[in-house]
CSV table of C-alpha atoms (C1' of nucleotides) in Angstrom, one decimal:
chain,number,residue,atom,x,y,z
A,1073,MET,CA,-115.3,28.0,131.0
A,1074,GLU,CA,-111.6,27.6,130.5
A,1075,ASP,CA,-111.9,27.7,126.7
A,1076,VAL,CA,-113.6,31.1,126.8
A,1077,PRO,CA,-111.2,34.0,127.1
A,1078,PRO,CA,-112.4,36.5,129.7
A,1079,SER,CA,-112.5,39.3,127.2
A,1080,ASP,CA,-114.9,37.3,125.0
A,1081,ARG,CA,-117.2,36.4,127.9
A,1082,LEU,CA,-120.6,38.0,127.9
A,1083,ASP,CA,-121.3,40.1,130.9
A,1084,ALA,CA,-124.7,40.3,132.6
A,1085,LYS,CA,-125.7,43.5,130.8
A,1086,ASP,CA,-124.9,42.0,127.4
A,1087,ILE,CA,-127.0,38.9,128.2
A,1088,GLU,CA,-129.9,41.0,129.3
A,1089,GLN,CA,-129.8,43.0,126.1
A,1090,LEU,CA,-129.6,39.9,124.0
A,1091,ARG,CA,-132.6,38.5,125.7
A,1092,ARG,CA,-134.7,41.6,125.4
A,1093,SER,CA,-133.8,42.2,121.7
A,1094,LEU,CA,-134.5,38.7,120.7
A,1095,LEU,CA,-137.8,38.4,122.5
A,1096,GLY,CA,-138.8,41.8,121.1
A,1097,TRP,CA,-138.0,40.6,117.6
A,1098,TYR,CA,-139.9,37.3,118.2
A,1099,ALA,CA,-143.0,39.1,119.4
A,1100,GLN,CA,-143.1,40.9,116.0
A,1101,HIS,CA,-141.7,38.4,113.6
A,1102,GLY,CA,-142.1,35.0,115.2
A,1103,ARG,CA,-143.7,32.3,113.0
A,1104,ASP,CA,-147.3,31.2,113.6
A,1105,LEU,CA,-147.0,27.4,113.8
A,1106,PRO,CA,-149.7,25.0,114.8
A,1107,TRP,CA,-147.6,23.4,117.6
A,1108,ARG,CA,-147.2,26.8,119.2
A,1109,ARG,CA,-151.0,27.2,119.5
A,1110,THR,CA,-151.2,24.2,121.9
A,1111,ARG,CA,-149.8,23.4,125.3
A,1112,ASP,CA,-150.6,19.7,124.9
A,1113,PRO,CA,-147.3,18.0,125.7
A,1114,TYR,CA,-148.1,15.1,123.5
A,1115,ALA,CA,-148.8,17.2,120.4
A,1116,ILE,CA,-145.6,19.3,121.1
A,1117,TRP,CA,-143.7,16.0,121.5
A,1118,VAL,CA,-145.0,14.8,118.1
A,1119,SER,CA,-143.9,18.0,116.5
A,1120,GLU,CA,-140.4,17.9,118.0
A,1121,ILE,CA,-139.8,14.4,116.7
A,1122,MET,CA,-141.1,15.2,113.2
A,1123,LEU,CA,-139.0,18.3,113.1
A,1124,GLN,CA,-135.8,16.4,113.6
A,1125,GLN,CA,-133.7,17.0,110.5
A,1126,THR,CA,-136.9,18.1,108.7
A,1127,GLN,CA,-138.1,21.5,107.6
A,1128,VAL,CA,-141.3,23.1,108.9
A,1129,THR,CA,-143.1,23.1,105.6
A,1130,THR,CA,-142.5,19.4,105.1
A,1131,VAL,CA,-143.8,18.6,108.6
A,1132,LEU,CA,-147.0,20.7,108.6
A,1133,PRO,CA,-149.3,18.2,106.7
A,1134,TYR,CA,-147.9,15.2,108.5
A,1135,TYR,CA,-148.4,16.9,111.9
A,1136,GLN,CA,-152.1,17.6,111.2
A,1137,ARG,CA,-152.7,14.1,109.8
A,1138,TRP,CA,-150.9,12.5,112.7
A,1139,LEU,CA,-153.0,14.2,115.4
A,1140,GLU,CA,-156.2,13.4,113.6
A,1141,ARG,CA,-155.2,9.7,113.4
A,1142,PHE,CA,-153.5,9.5,116.9
A,1143,PRO,CA,-155.0,12.4,118.9
A,1144,THR,CA,-153.6,11.3,122.3
A,1145,VAL,CA,-150.7,9.4,123.6
A,1146,PHE,CA,-153.1,6.6,124.5
A,1147,ALA,CA,-154.3,6.3,120.9
A,1148,LEU,CA,-150.8,6.1,119.6
A,1149,ALA,CA,-149.8,3.6,122.3
A,1150,ARG,CA,-152.5,1.2,121.3
A,1151,ALA,CA,-152.1,1.5,117.6
A,1152,ASP,CA,-150.2,-1.2,115.7
A,1153,LEU,CA,-146.8,-0.3,114.2
A,1154,GLN,CA,-147.9,-0.8,110.6
A,1155,SER,CA,-150.6,1.8,110.9
A,1156,VAL,CA,-148.1,4.1,112.6
A,1157,LEU,CA,-145.6,3.7,109.8
A,1158,LYS,CA,-148.3,4.2,107.2
A,1159,VAL,CA,-149.1,7.7,108.6
A,1160,TRP,CA,-145.3,8.4,108.7
A,1161,GLU,CA,-144.9,7.2,105.2
A,1162,GLY,CA,-142.8,9.6,103.1
A,1163,LEU,CA,-141.4,11.6,106.0
A,1164,GLY,CA,-138.2,9.6,106.3
A,1165,TYR,CA,-136.0,8.5,109.2
A,1166,TYR,CA,-138.5,5.9,110.1
A,1167,ALA,CA,-136.8,5.0,113.3
A,1168,ARG,CA,-138.4,8.2,114.6
A,1169,ALA,CA,-141.9,6.7,114.1
A,1170,ARG,CA,-140.9,3.4,115.7
A,1171,ASN,CA,-139.3,5.1,118.6
A,1172,LEU,CA,-142.2,7.5,119.1
A,1173,HIS,CA,-144.6,4.6,119.1
A,1174,ARG,CA,-142.5,2.7,121.7
A,1175,ALA,CA,-142.0,5.8,123.8
A,1176,ALA,CA,-145.8,6.4,123.8
A,1177,GLN,CA,-146.3,2.9,125.2
A,1178,MET,CA,-143.7,3.5,127.9
A,1179,VAL,CA,-145.3,6.8,128.9
A,1180,VAL,CA,-148.7,5.1,129.1
A,1181,ASP,CA,-147.5,2.1,131.0
A,1182,ASP,CA,-145.1,3.8,133.4
A,1183,CYS,CA,-146.3,7.4,133.7
A,1184,ASP,CA,-150.1,7.1,133.4
A,1185,GLY,CA,-149.9,8.8,130.0
A,1186,ARG,CA,-148.3,12.0,131.3
A,1187,VAL,CA,-145.0,13.3,129.8
A,1188,PRO,CA,-142.4,13.6,132.5
A,1189,ARG,CA,-141.1,17.0,133.4
A,1190,GLU,CA,-137.6,16.1,134.2
A,1191,VAL,CA,-134.9,16.3,131.5
A,1192,ASN,CA,-133.1,13.2,132.7
A,1193,VAL,CA,-136.4,11.2,132.6
A,1194,VAL,CA,-137.7,12.3,129.2
A,1195,MET,CA,-134.2,11.6,127.7
A,1196,GLN,CA,-134.6,8.0,128.7
A,1197,LEU,CA,-137.5,7.8,126.2
A,1198,PRO,CA,-136.4,6.4,122.8
A,1199,GLY,CA,-136.0,9.1,120.2
A,1200,ILE,CA,-135.5,12.0,122.7
A,1201,GLY,CA,-132.0,13.4,123.0
A,1202,ARG,CA,-130.8,16.5,124.7
A,1203,THR,CA,-132.1,19.0,122.1
A,1204,THR,CA,-135.5,17.4,121.7
A,1205,ALA,CA,-135.8,17.2,125.5
A,1206,GLY,CA,-135.1,20.9,125.8
A,1207,GLY,CA,-137.5,21.8,123.0
A,1208,LEU,CA,-140.3,19.6,124.5
A,1209,LEU,CA,-139.9,20.7,128.1
A,1210,SER,CA,-139.5,24.4,127.4
A,1211,ALA,CA,-142.4,24.5,124.9
A,1212,ALA,CA,-144.8,22.3,126.8
A,1213,PHE,CA,-144.1,23.3,130.4
A,1214,ASN,CA,-142.1,26.6,130.1
A,1215,LEU,CA,-139.2,24.9,131.9
A,1216,PRO,CA,-135.7,26.5,131.5
A,1217,VAL,CA,-134.0,23.7,129.5
A,1218,PRO,CA,-131.6,24.8,126.8
A,1219,ILE,CA,-131.6,23.5,123.2
A,1220,LEU,CA,-128.9,23.2,120.5
A,1221,ASP,CA,-130.4,22.2,117.1
A,1222,GLY,CA,-129.0,23.1,113.7
A,1223,ASN,CA,-130.5,26.6,113.8
A,1224,VAL,CA,-129.3,27.5,117.3
A,1225,LYS,CA,-125.9,26.0,116.6
A,1226,ARG,CA,-125.5,28.3,113.6
A,1227,VAL,CA,-126.8,31.4,115.4
A,1228,LEU,CA,-124.5,30.9,118.4
A,1229,THR,CA,-121.5,30.0,116.3
A,1230,ARG,CA,-121.8,33.3,114.5
A,1231,LEU,CA,-122.7,35.3,117.6
A,1232,SER,CA,-119.5,34.0,119.4
A,1233,GLY,CA,-117.4,33.9,116.2
A,1234,SER,CA,-116.2,30.5,117.3
A,1235,THR,CA,-113.9,28.6,115.0
A,1236,LEU,CA,-113.2,25.8,117.5
A,1237,PRO,CA,-113.1,22.2,116.4
A,1238,PRO,CA,-116.4,20.3,116.6
A,1239,THR,CA,-116.1,18.8,120.1
A,1240,ALA,CA,-114.9,21.9,121.8
A,1241,ALA,CA,-117.4,24.0,119.8
A,1242,GLN,CA,-120.3,21.8,121.0
A,1243,ARG,CA,-119.3,22.3,124.6
A,1244,LEU,CA,-119.1,26.0,124.2
A,1245,LEU,CA,-122.4,26.3,122.3
A,1246,TRP,CA,-124.4,24.3,124.9
A,1247,GLN,CA,-122.9,26.5,127.5
A,1248,LEU,CA,-123.9,29.6,125.6
A,1249,SER,CA,-127.4,28.3,125.0
A,1250,GLU,CA,-127.9,27.7,128.7
A,1251,GLN,CA,-126.3,31.0,129.7
A,1252,LEU,CA,-128.4,33.0,127.4
A,1253,LEU,CA,-131.7,31.2,128.1
A,1254,ASP,CA,-134.2,33.6,129.7
A,1255,ARG,CA,-135.2,32.0,132.9
A,1256,ASN,CA,-138.5,33.9,133.0
A,1257,GLN,CA,-139.6,33.1,129.4
A,1258,PRO,CA,-137.7,29.9,128.4
A,1259,ARG,CA,-140.5,28.8,126.0
A,1260,ASP,CA,-140.5,32.0,124.0
A,1261,PHE,CA,-136.8,32.4,124.2
A,1262,ASN,CA,-136.0,28.9,122.7
A,1263,GLN,CA,-138.6,29.3,120.0
A,1264,ALA,CA,-137.3,32.8,119.2
A,1265,LEU,CA,-133.7,31.4,118.9
A,1266,MET,CA,-134.9,28.7,116.4
A,1267,ASP,CA,-136.9,31.3,114.4
A,1268,LEU,CA,-133.9,33.6,114.2
A,1269,GLY,CA,-131.8,30.7,112.7
A,1270,ALA,CA,-134.6,29.6,110.4
A,1271,THR,CA,-135.6,32.9,109.0
A,1272,LEU,CA,-132.7,35.4,109.3
A,1273,CYS,CA,-129.5,33.7,110.4
A,1274,VAL,CA,-129.8,31.2,107.5
A,1275,PRO,CA,-126.8,29.2,106.2
A,1276,ARG,CA,-126.3,31.3,103.0
A,1277,GLN,CA,-126.9,35.1,102.7
A,1278,PRO,CA,-128.2,35.7,106.2
A,1279,SER,CA,-130.3,38.8,106.6
A,1280,CYS,CA,-127.9,40.5,109.1
A,1281,PRO,CA,-129.4,44.0,108.6
A,1282,LEU,CA,-132.7,42.7,110.1
A,1283,CYS,CA,-131.1,40.8,112.9
A,1284,PRO,CA,-131.8,41.9,116.5
A,1285,TRP,CA,-128.3,40.5,117.5
A,1286,ARG,CA,-126.4,42.3,114.8
A,1287,GLU,CA,-124.6,44.6,117.3
A,1288,CYS,CA,-123.3,41.8,119.4
A,1289,CYS,CA,-122.5,39.3,116.6
A,1290,VAL,CA,-118.8,38.6,116.3
A,1291,ALA,CA,-119.1,37.1,112.8
A,1292,TYR,CA,-121.1,40.1,111.6
A,1293,HIS,CA,-118.5,42.6,112.8
A,1294,LEU,CA,-115.7,40.6,111.2
A,1295,GLY,CA,-117.7,40.2,108.0
A,1296,LEU,CA,-117.5,36.4,108.3
A,1297,GLN,CA,-121.2,35.6,108.6
A,1298,GLU,CA,-120.9,33.7,105.3
A,1299,GLN,CA,-117.8,31.8,106.3
A,1300,ILE,CA,-119.0,30.8,109.8
A,1301,PRO,CA,-119.8,28.1,110.6
A,1302,VAL,CA,-117.4,26.2,108.3
A,1303,SER,CA,-119.2,23.6,106.3
A,1304,ALA,CA,-117.8,20.2,105.9
A,1305,ARG,CA,-117.3,19.0,102.4
A,1306,SER,CA,-119.6,16.2,101.6
A,1307,PRO,CA,-117.9,12.9,100.6
A,1308,ASP,CA,-118.9,11.5,97.3
A,1309,LEU,CA,-121.9,9.3,97.7
A,1310,PRO,CA,-121.7,5.7,96.5
A,1311,HIS,CA,-124.2,4.8,93.8
A,1312,LYS,CA,-125.9,1.4,94.1
A,1313,HIS,CA,-127.7,-0.4,91.2
A,1314,ILE,CA,-130.5,-2.6,92.3
A,1315,GLY,CA,-132.6,-5.1,90.3
A,1316,VAL,CA,-136.2,-5.1,91.4
A,1317,ALA,CA,-139.0,-7.6,90.6
A,1318,ALA,CA,-142.7,-6.9,90.2
A,1319,ILE,CA,-143.8,-10.5,90.4
A,1320,TRP,CA,-147.3,-11.3,89.2
A,1321,ASN,CA,-149.1,-14.6,89.9
A,1322,ASP,CA,-151.8,-16.1,87.8
A,1323,ARG,CA,-154.5,-14.5,90.1
A,1324,GLY,CA,-153.3,-11.0,89.1
A,1325,GLN,CA,-151.6,-10.4,92.5
A,1326,ILE,CA,-148.2,-8.9,93.0
A,1327,LEU,CA,-145.6,-10.0,95.6
A,1328,ILE,CA,-144.3,-7.6,98.3
A,1329,ASP,CA,-142.1,-8.1,101.3
A,1330,ARG,CA,-141.7,-6.4,104.7
A,1331,ARG,CA,-138.1,-5.3,105.5
A,1332,PRO,CA,-136.4,-6.2,108.8
A,1333,ALA,CA,-137.7,-4.2,111.7
A,1334,ARG,CA,-134.4,-2.4,112.3
A,1335,GLY,CA,-132.1,-0.5,110.1
A,1336,LEU,CA,-132.7,1.2,106.8
A,1337,LEU,CA,-136.4,1.7,106.1
A,1338,GLY,CA,-137.1,-0.8,108.9
A,1339,GLY,CA,-140.6,-2.2,108.9
A,1340,LEU,CA,-141.6,-0.8,105.6
A,1341,TRP,CA,-142.7,-2.9,102.6
A,1342,GLU,CA,-141.0,-3.1,99.2
A,1343,PHE,CA,-140.8,-5.0,96.0
A,1344,PRO,CA,-138.1,-7.7,96.3
A,1345,GLY,CA,-134.7,-7.4,94.6
A,1346,GLY,CA,-131.0,-6.8,95.3
A,1347,LYS,CA,-127.7,-5.4,94.2
A,1348,ILE,CA,-126.5,-5.9,90.6
A,1349,GLU,CA,-123.1,-7.6,90.7
A,1350,PRO,CA,-120.3,-6.6,88.4
A,1351,GLY,CA,-120.8,-8.0,84.9
A,1352,GLU,CA,-124.3,-9.1,85.7
A,1353,THR,CA,-127.3,-8.1,83.6
A,1354,VAL,CA,-130.4,-6.7,85.3
A,1355,GLU,CA,-132.4,-9.8,84.3
A,1356,ASP,CA,-129.7,-12.1,85.7
A,1357,CYS,CA,-129.6,-10.1,88.9
A,1358,ILE,CA,-133.3,-10.2,89.5
A,1359,ALA,CA,-133.5,-14.0,88.8
A,1360,ARG,CA,-130.7,-14.6,91.2
A,1361,GLU,CA,-131.9,-12.4,94.0
A,1362,ILE,CA,-135.4,-13.8,93.9
A,1363,THR,CA,-134.1,-17.3,94.0
A,1364,GLU,CA,-131.8,-16.4,96.9
A,1365,GLU,CA,-134.3,-14.4,98.9
A,1366,LEU,CA,-137.6,-16.0,98.2
A,1367,ALA,CA,-136.7,-19.5,96.9
A,1368,ILE,CA,-139.2,-19.3,94.0
A,1369,ALA,CA,-138.9,-19.6,90.3
A,1370,ILE,CA,-139.8,-16.7,88.1
A,1371,GLU,CA,-139.5,-15.6,84.5
A,1372,VAL,CA,-138.1,-12.1,84.1
A,1373,GLY,CA,-140.1,-10.0,81.6
A,1374,ASP,CA,-140.3,-6.4,80.3
A,1375,ARG,CA,-138.8,-3.4,82.0
A,1376,LEU,CA,-141.5,-1.6,84.0
A,1377,VAL,CA,-139.7,1.5,85.2
A,1378,GLU,CA,-136.3,2.9,86.3
A,1379,VAL,CA,-136.2,4.9,89.6
A,1380,THR,CA,-133.2,6.9,90.9
A,1381,HIS,CA,-133.3,8.1,94.5
A,1382,ALA,CA,-130.9,9.9,96.8
A,1383,TYR,CA,-130.6,8.8,100.4
A,1384,SER,CA,-128.5,10.7,102.9
A,1385,HIS,CA,-125.4,8.6,102.4
A,1386,PHE,CA,-125.8,6.9,99.1
A,1387,ARG,CA,-127.8,6.9,95.8
A,1388,VAL,CA,-129.7,4.1,94.2
A,1389,THR,CA,-131.1,3.3,90.8
A,1390,LEU,CA,-133.8,0.7,90.8
A,1391,TYR,CA,-134.2,-1.3,87.6
A,1392,VAL,CA,-137.7,-2.7,87.9
A,1393,HIS,CA,-139.0,-5.5,85.6
A,1394,HIS,CA,-142.3,-7.3,85.4
A,1395,CYS,CA,-141.8,-11.0,86.3
A,1396,ARG,CA,-144.1,-14.0,86.0
A,1397,TYR,CA,-144.4,-16.3,89.0
A,1398,LEU,CA,-143.7,-19.9,88.0
A,1399,GLU,CA,-143.5,-22.1,91.0
A,1400,GLY,CA,-142.5,-22.6,94.7
A,1401,GLU,CA,-143.8,-21.3,98.0
A,1402,PRO,CA,-142.1,-17.9,98.7
A,1403,GLN,CA,-139.9,-18.1,101.8
A,1404,PRO,CA,-139.1,-15.0,103.9
A,1405,LEU,CA,-135.4,-15.7,103.9
A,1406,ALA,CA,-134.2,-12.1,103.9
A,1407,CYS,CA,-137.3,-10.3,105.1
A,1408,GLU,CA,-139.9,-10.4,107.9
A,1409,GLU,CA,-143.0,-11.2,105.9
A,1410,ILE,CA,-144.3,-11.8,102.3
A,1411,ARG,CA,-147.7,-11.1,100.8
A,1412,TRP,CA,-149.5,-11.4,97.5
A,1413,VAL,CA,-151.7,-8.4,97.1
A,1414,LYS,CA,-153.9,-6.8,94.4
A,1415,PRO,CA,-152.5,-3.6,93.0
A,1416,SER,CA,-155.4,-1.7,94.5
A,1417,GLU,CA,-154.4,-2.9,98.0
A,1418,LEU,CA,-150.9,-1.5,97.9
A,1419,VAL,CA,-152.1,1.8,99.3
A,1420,GLU,CA,-152.7,0.1,102.6
A,1421,PHE,CA,-149.0,-0.7,103.2
A,1422,PRO,CA,-146.2,1.7,104.2
A,1423,PHE,CA,-143.6,2.0,101.4
A,1424,PRO,CA,-140.5,4.1,101.1
A,1425,ARG,CA,-140.6,6.9,98.5
A,1426,ALA,CA,-138.6,5.1,95.8
A,1427,ASN,CA,-141.1,2.3,95.9
A,1428,LEU,CA,-144.1,4.6,95.7
A,1429,ARG,CA,-142.7,5.7,92.3
A,1430,ILE,CA,-142.8,2.0,91.3
A,1431,ILE,CA,-146.4,1.8,92.4
A,1432,GLU,CA,-147.3,4.8,90.3
A,1433,ALA,CA,-145.8,3.2,87.3
A,1434,LEU,CA,-147.6,-0.1,87.9
A,1435,PRO,CA,-150.5,-1.1,85.6
A,1436,PRO,CA,-153.9,-1.6,87.3
A,1437,THR,CA,-153.9,-5.2,86.2
A,1438,SER,CA,-151.3,-7.9,85.5
A,1439,PRO,CA,-149.7,-7.7,82.1
A,1440,TYR,CA,-149.7,-11.5,82.1
A,1441,LEU,CA,-153.5,-11.9,82.1
B,1155,DG,C1',-116.1,9.9,117.8
B,1156,DA,C1',-117.7,8.3,113.4
B,1157,DT,C1',-121.7,6.2,111.0
B,1158,DT,C1',-126.1,5.3,110.0
B,1159,DC,C1',-130.3,6.6,109.6
B,1160,DG,C1',-135.0,9.8,104.3
B,1161,DT,C1',-136.8,13.2,102.0
B,1162,DG,C1',-137.6,17.6,100.1
B,1163,DG,C1',-136.8,22.7,100.1
B,1164,DA,C1',-134.0,26.1,98.3
B,1165,DC,C1',-130.8,28.1,95.2
C,331,DT,C1',-128.9,20.0,87.8
C,332,DG,C1',-126.2,19.2,91.6
C,333,DT,C1',-125.4,20.4,96.2
C,334,DC,C1',-126.2,21.7,100.8
C,335,DC,C1',-128.7,21.1,104.7
C,336,DA,C1',-132.9,20.8,107.6
C,337,DA,C1',-136.2,21.8,115.3
C,338,DG,C1',-130.8,15.0,115.8
C,339,DA,C1',-130.7,10.4,117.9
C,340,DA,C1',-128.9,5.8,118.2
C,341,DT,C1',-125.2,2.8,117.8
DNA sequence: GATTCGTGGAC
DNA sequence: TGTCCAAGAAT
């Protein structure tokens, strides 16, 4: 409280007005979303995890498919990780799927399949932080637990006109979120707050004239709604160049490997390859990487496709070549598992997006037969 | 506290 | 076309 000057503090009347106006706006303009039509804590939990750093329109088809494939926490808990990753394929941040799977097993084993109602308990589950805990408990059980996701952060930063440095701002915003939260309707209030940020109080060109909080918004009255919150300049992303091998054996099968369970794209399958060293040709790189990682001999052939892909903190270009398998038993020296599969079988394995584009470019049969 | 985690929408 | 940024958490 020390960092909030008394003159800037909201009094009880302001708070009540803010709650009323927001809930009134939400009743008219709130979005109709599938996870708002259920009170099933598991379904809401799934939506909360999928929505982390991911827009609603992207999540919708995944959410429906997920609940068809894993309708209950029990179904998810007994599924194997590969099938879980397959349903998550394309959604990104795959640790979310691994954590959700593990957390489901914990809830089944320790809580008889019921989602705990205490913040401190749900936050012990992998993949559930403070914001997800608040979203889950308020939406599923109508419990008064605050949230602070990207939308709410932007809304409250503008409302308060805060220009504090990140750490202090974070404290203030959590405090505001908790202070404003309507104890009588925490579910609707939190959902309304997120809708406000997602539909009106957007990063660029917010629709202030339509905003129910216009009168109380410090940024609006200062004309700073475009400047607040201040956006951090993005650092230049490094660009990695990767040689990739589509290795065919004499049975028309192609070699894929499963990445280590943790870290980038953990547990997903890929075509083997590695970074092109300075002064190295793509062909040399592929031959070297395959020797180092799989301990087999190949002949590098024609270029298949070139794929550029942007991750959150770097870019890659994959230079993919057909390769003919010559000899040696493939060893999983830098991966978890190796398989020879027919092209038609590739759809059964979870791949990252960039590799799906390789699969699209792949001929239905080996070019060496 | 700073990094590391994907992918696509929007402009 | 490039850039920002999404219902953040884990390390």
